[in-house]
Structures are given as structure tokens and as C-alpha cells.
PDB file of C-alpha atoms in Angstrom:
ATOM      1  CA  MET A   1      99.577 121.877 133.508  1.00 69.00           C
ATOM      2  CA  TYR A   2     101.096 120.620 130.498  1.00 75.00           C
ATOM      3  CA  ASP A   3      98.315 118.168 129.431  1.00 78.00           C
ATOM      4  CA  ALA A   4      96.009 120.429 130.402  1.00 83.00           C
ATOM      5  CA  PRO A   5      93.513 121.412 127.679  1.00 79.00           C
ATOM      6  CA  VAL A   6      93.672 125.037 127.958  1.00 87.00           C
ATOM      7  CA  PHE A   7      94.114 126.211 123.973  1.00 91.00           C
ATOM      8  CA  VAL A   8      91.138 126.781 121.619  1.00 93.00           C
ATOM      9  CA  ILE A   9      92.526 125.712 117.683  1.00 94.00           C
ATOM     10  CA  SER A  10      92.772 129.305 116.185  1.00 94.00           C
ATOM     11  CA  VAL A  11      95.483 129.839 119.938  1.00 95.00           C
ATOM     12  CA  ALA A  12      97.337 126.564 119.641  1.00 94.00           C
ATOM     13  CA  ALA A  13      97.306 127.093 115.414  1.00 95.00           C
ATOM     14  CA  GLU A  14      99.283 130.674 115.897  1.00 95.00           C
ATOM     15  CA  LEU A  15     100.963 128.747 118.372  1.00 94.00           C
ATOM     16  CA  ALA A  16     102.463 126.001 116.272  1.00 95.00           C
ATOM     17  CA  GLY A  17     102.371 127.990 113.271  1.00 94.00           C
ATOM     18  CA  MET A  18      99.940 125.679 111.604  1.00 95.00           C
ATOM     19  CA  HIS A  19      95.808 126.209 110.203  1.00 96.00           C
ATOM     20  CA  PRO A  20      93.517 125.792 112.034  1.00 95.00           C
ATOM     21  CA  GLN A  21      91.995 122.506 109.370  1.00 96.00           C
ATOM     22  CA  THR A  22      95.076 121.211 109.732  1.00 95.00           C
ATOM     23  CA  LEU A  23      95.178 120.608 113.347  1.00 95.00           C
ATOM     24  CA  ARG A  24      91.779 119.328 112.272  1.00 95.00           C
ATOM     25  CA  GLN A  25      93.270 117.229 110.058  1.00 95.00           C
ATOM     26  CA  TYR A  26      95.660 115.823 112.176  1.00 96.00           C
ATOM     27  CA  ASP A  27      93.769 114.916 114.522  1.00 94.00           C
ATOM     28  CA  ARG A  28      91.745 112.973 112.324  1.00 94.00           C
ATOM     29  CA  LEU A  29      94.649 111.189 111.441  1.00 94.00           C
ATOM     30  CA  GLY A  30      95.226 110.339 114.558  1.00 94.00           C
ATOM     31  CA  LEU A  31      98.438 112.396 115.195  1.00 95.00           C
ATOM     32  CA  VAL A  32      97.162 114.425 118.489  1.00 95.00           C
ATOM     33  CA  SER A  33      94.731 113.638 120.492  1.00 91.00           C
ATOM     34  CA  PRO A  34      93.761 117.369 121.833  1.00 92.00           C
ATOM     35  CA  GLY A  35      90.743 117.432 124.298  1.00 91.00           C
ATOM     36  CA  ARG A  36      87.468 117.735 123.901  1.00 89.00           C
ATOM     37  CA  ALA A  37      85.272 120.836 125.456  1.00 85.00           C
ATOM     38  CA  PRO A  38      81.523 120.367 126.791  1.00 85.00           C
ATOM     39  CA  GLY A  39      80.453 121.725 122.858  1.00 83.00           C
ATOM     40  CA  ARG A  40      82.646 118.860 121.681  1.00 80.00           C
ATOM     41  CA  GLY A  41      85.187 121.695 120.871  1.00 87.00           C
ATOM     42  CA  ARG A  42      89.138 120.993 120.440  1.00 91.00           C
ATOM     43  CA  ARG A  43      91.339 122.279 123.941  1.00 94.00           C
ATOM     44  CA  TYR A  44      94.492 121.286 123.065  1.00 94.00           C
ATOM     45  CA  SER A  45      97.427 121.709 125.889  1.00 94.00           C
ATOM     46  CA  LEU A  46     100.943 122.639 125.578  1.00 94.00           C
ATOM     47  CA  LYS A  47     102.289 119.141 125.761  1.00 94.00           C
ATOM     48  CA  ASP A  48     100.175 118.943 121.946  1.00 95.00           C
ATOM     49  CA  VAL A  49     101.344 122.659 120.699  1.00 96.00           C
ATOM     50  CA  ALA A  50     104.597 121.129 121.006  1.00 95.00           C
ATOM     51  CA  THR A  51     103.670 117.674 119.699  1.00 95.00           C
ATOM     52  CA  LEU A  52     102.362 119.544 116.521  1.00 96.00           C
ATOM     53  CA  ARG A  53     105.125 121.932 116.568  1.00 96.00           C
ATOM     54  CA  GLU A  54     107.647 118.258 115.945  1.00 96.00           C
ATOM     55  CA  ILE A  55     105.571 117.440 113.248  1.00 96.00           C
ATOM     56  CA  GLN A  56     105.442 120.088 111.591  1.00 95.00           C
ATOM     57  CA  ARG A  57     109.681 119.676 111.761  1.00 96.00           C
ATOM     58  CA  LEU A  58     109.761 115.923 110.745  1.00 96.00           C
ATOM     59  CA  SER A  59     107.345 116.748 107.485  1.00 94.00           C
ATOM     60  CA  GLN A  60     109.528 120.038 106.688  1.00 94.00           C
ATOM     61  CA  ASP A  61     113.418 119.651 108.039  1.00 95.00           C
ATOM     62  CA  GLU A  62     113.279 115.822 107.735  1.00 95.00           C
ATOM     63  CA  GLY A  63     110.944 115.266 104.441  1.00 95.00           C
ATOM     64  CA  ILE A  64     109.168 112.057 106.501  1.00 96.00           C
ATOM     65  CA  ASN A  65     105.248 111.594 105.638  1.00 96.00           C
ATOM     66  CA  LEU A  66     102.330 111.416 107.879  1.00 95.00           C
ATOM     67  CA  ALA A  67     102.136 107.462 108.167  1.00 95.00           C
ATOM     68  CA  GLY A  68     105.885 107.986 108.717  1.00 96.00           C
ATOM     69  CA  ILE A  69     105.408 110.251 111.726  1.00 96.00           C
ATOM     70  CA  LYS A  70     102.501 108.975 113.175  1.00 96.00           C
ATOM     71  CA  ARG A  71     104.831 105.867 113.763  1.00 97.00           C
ATOM     72  CA  ILE A  72     107.577 108.411 115.667  1.00 96.00           C
ATOM     73  CA  LEU A  73     105.125 109.738 117.797  1.00 95.00           C
ATOM     74  CA  HIS A  74     103.932 106.277 119.169  1.00 95.00           C
ATOM     75  CA  LEU A  75     107.320 104.608 119.079  1.00 96.00           C
ATOM     76  CA  GLU A  76     108.419 107.809 121.326  1.00 95.00           C
ATOM     77  CA  GLU A  77     105.349 108.031 123.448  1.00 93.00           C
ATOM     78  CA  ARG A  78     105.809 104.245 123.921  1.00 96.00           C
ATOM     79  CA  VAL A  79     109.691 104.841 124.513  1.00 96.00           C
ATOM     80  CA  GLU A  80     108.855 106.888 127.910  1.00 94.00           C
ATOM     81  CA  ARG A  81     105.904 104.797 129.078  1.00 94.00           C
ATOM     82  CA  LEU A  82     108.924 101.753 129.162  1.00 94.00           C
ATOM     83  CA  GLU A  83     111.118 104.253 131.145  1.00 94.00           C
ATOM     84  CA  GLN A  84     108.372 105.374 133.292  1.00 92.00           C
ATOM     85  CA  GLN A  85     108.116 101.754 133.797  1.00 91.00           C
ATOM     86  CA  VAL A  86     111.411 100.646 134.452  1.00 89.00           C
ATOM     87  CA  GLU A  87     112.165 103.418 136.956  1.00 86.00           C
ATOM     88  CA  VAL A  88     109.320 102.580 139.227  1.00 82.00           C
ATOM     89  CA  LEU A  89     111.062  98.673 138.436  1.00 81.00           C
ATOM     90  CA  ARG A  90     114.312  99.979 140.073  1.00 79.00           C
ATOM     91  CA  THR A  91     112.425 100.847 143.274  1.00 74.00           C
ATOM     92  CA  PHE A  92     111.531  97.932 143.730  1.00 71.00           C
ATOM     93  CA  ALA A  93     114.915  96.146 142.714  1.00 69.00           C
ATOM     94  CA  ASP A  94     117.687  98.001 144.912  1.00 63.00           C
ATOM     95  CA  PRO A  95     120.698  96.078 144.944  1.00 62.00           C
ATOM     96  CA  GLY A  96     121.578  94.493 148.092  1.00 60.00           C
ATOM     97  CA  SER A  97     118.575  95.106 150.297  1.00 60.00           C
ATOM     98  CA  ARG A  98     116.355  93.402 148.218  1.00 63.00           C
ATOM     99  CA  VAL A  99     115.502  89.937 146.953  1.00 71.00           C
ATOM    100  CA  PHE A 100     112.685  87.875 145.497  1.00 72.00           C
ATOM    101  CA  ALA A 101     111.245  84.727 146.042  1.00 76.00           C
ATOM    102  CA  ALA A 102     108.273  83.268 144.762  1.00 76.00           C
ATOM    103  CA  GLY A 103     105.367  83.659 147.340  1.00 76.00           C
ATOM    104  CA  PRO A 104     102.149  80.734 148.572  1.00 75.00           C
ATOM    105  CA  GLN A 105     100.623  81.273 145.243  1.00 76.00           C
ATOM    106  CA  GLY A 106     103.668  81.549 142.784  1.00 75.00           C
ATOM    107  CA  GLU A 107     103.319  85.524 143.100  1.00 79.00           C
ATOM    108  CA  VAL A 108     107.024  87.198 143.581  1.00 79.00           C
ATOM    109  CA  VAL A 109     107.656  89.065 146.875  1.00 76.00           C
ATOM    110  CA  ALA A 110     110.390  90.976 148.485  1.00 75.00           C
ATOM    111  CA  VAL A 111     112.228  89.279 151.141  1.00 75.00           C
ATOM    112  CA  PRO A 112     115.030  90.783 153.597  1.00 72.00           C
ATOM    113  CA  ARG A 113     117.932  89.450 153.243  1.00 70.00           C
ATOM    114  CA  GLY A 114     118.755  86.658 154.764  1.00 72.00           C
ATOM    115  CA  HIS A 115     115.409  86.122 155.516  1.00 71.00           C
ATOM    116  CA  ARG A 116     113.618  83.019 154.029  1.00 69.00           C
ATOM    117  CA  PRO A 117     110.178  83.024 152.466  1.00 64.00           C
ATOM    118  CA  ALA A 118     107.584  82.144 154.574  1.00 65.00           C
ATOM    119  CA  ARG A 119     106.410  78.610 153.807  1.00 65.00           C
ATOM    120  CA  VAL A 120     102.518  77.717 153.663  1.00 58.00           C
ATOM    121  CA  THR A 121     101.803  73.888 154.574  1.00 58.00           C
ATOM    122  CA  SER A 122      98.402  74.056 155.067  1.00 57.00           C
ATOM    123  CA  SER A 123      98.187  72.860 151.752  1.00 59.00           C
ATOM    124  CA  GLY A 124      98.938  69.788 151.820  1.00 59.00           C
ATOM    125  CA  ALA A 125     100.422  69.816 148.122  1.00 62.00           C
ATOM    126  CA  LEU A 126     102.552  67.218 147.587  1.00 64.00           C
ATOM    127  CA  VAL A 127     105.848  68.433 144.913  1.00 65.00           C
ATOM    128  CA  VAL A 128     107.651  65.271 143.335  1.00 69.00           C
ATOM    129  CA  TRP A 129     110.386  67.085 141.037  1.00 71.00           C
ATOM    130  CA  ARG A 130     112.495  63.860 138.346  1.00 76.00           C
ATOM    131  CA  PRO A 131     115.446  65.477 136.567  1.00 79.00           C
ATOM    132  CA  ALA A 132     114.740  65.481 132.170  1.00 79.00           C
ATOM    133  CA  PRO A 133     116.144  62.586 130.861  1.00 81.00           C
ATOM    134  CA  PRO A 134     119.561  63.267 129.652  1.00 81.00           C
ATOM    135  CA  ARG A 135     119.615  63.960 126.069  1.00 78.00           C
ATOM    136  CA  ASP A 136     122.463  62.083 123.741  1.00 67.00           C
TER     137      ASP A 136
END
């Protein structure tokens, strides 16, 4: 719902406290990427309006230029994606319930604590380990 493109440019501009031409410019610069209606008209979401307000705040209150704002928005998006990725990975890394090992093709597999991964003997491969020569 927050990402649903529902507002035409005039409504989004009013909600953000900007002129519609400013929204068009920000779209051209890649600061905001609104959805498009079948007739190619811009449609802004609540998230887009919040981004527009943040752009205005950074520009007017903090004195940051548009290139700097674009970089800040990009980094904030990246942090958000990485935080989501960490949360997904945490579900796999529940301490005390899982141990990870290498699977037959080298992939990472979860193994219950106290068990060993199944061995693959059909490959017939022989692995020879030689210690590295001592360093001088």
C-alpha cells in the first residue's frame, strides 16, 4: 500500500509542498522514480511523497545539493536492502540449532547439531592434502 502508485503529479506536488515542474525535474535526475499510468502519466506513491519531502528537507534545511541528495538516497536504499538481507540470514543462523557444512557440490548446507553431513562416495574423486612449505 505504501508503494502503490496512486497520486497524479499535481496531488503529489501539493502533498510534498512543491511545484509539479520540480517533481518532473527530480524524476529526470533520478531522485524519485514514480510509476507510470497506461497513458505514461506519472503516478506517485506515499513512499515517493515521503522521499520528496526528505529531498526538500535535505536541500533547504541542510543545504545539500541535488547530487549529494541523490547519493544519500542511494546509500539509504542500500542500507535498507542490506538490513533486510541480514534479517533473512539471521533466520538461517539461529545459534544452537544449526551447524553449517560444505555439501557435495561445495554449497553451504545446514546440518543438525551433532550430525555429520552425508558423504558422497560415488564420485570416485581423490583429494590429496599437502601442507604448505614452511616460510622463511
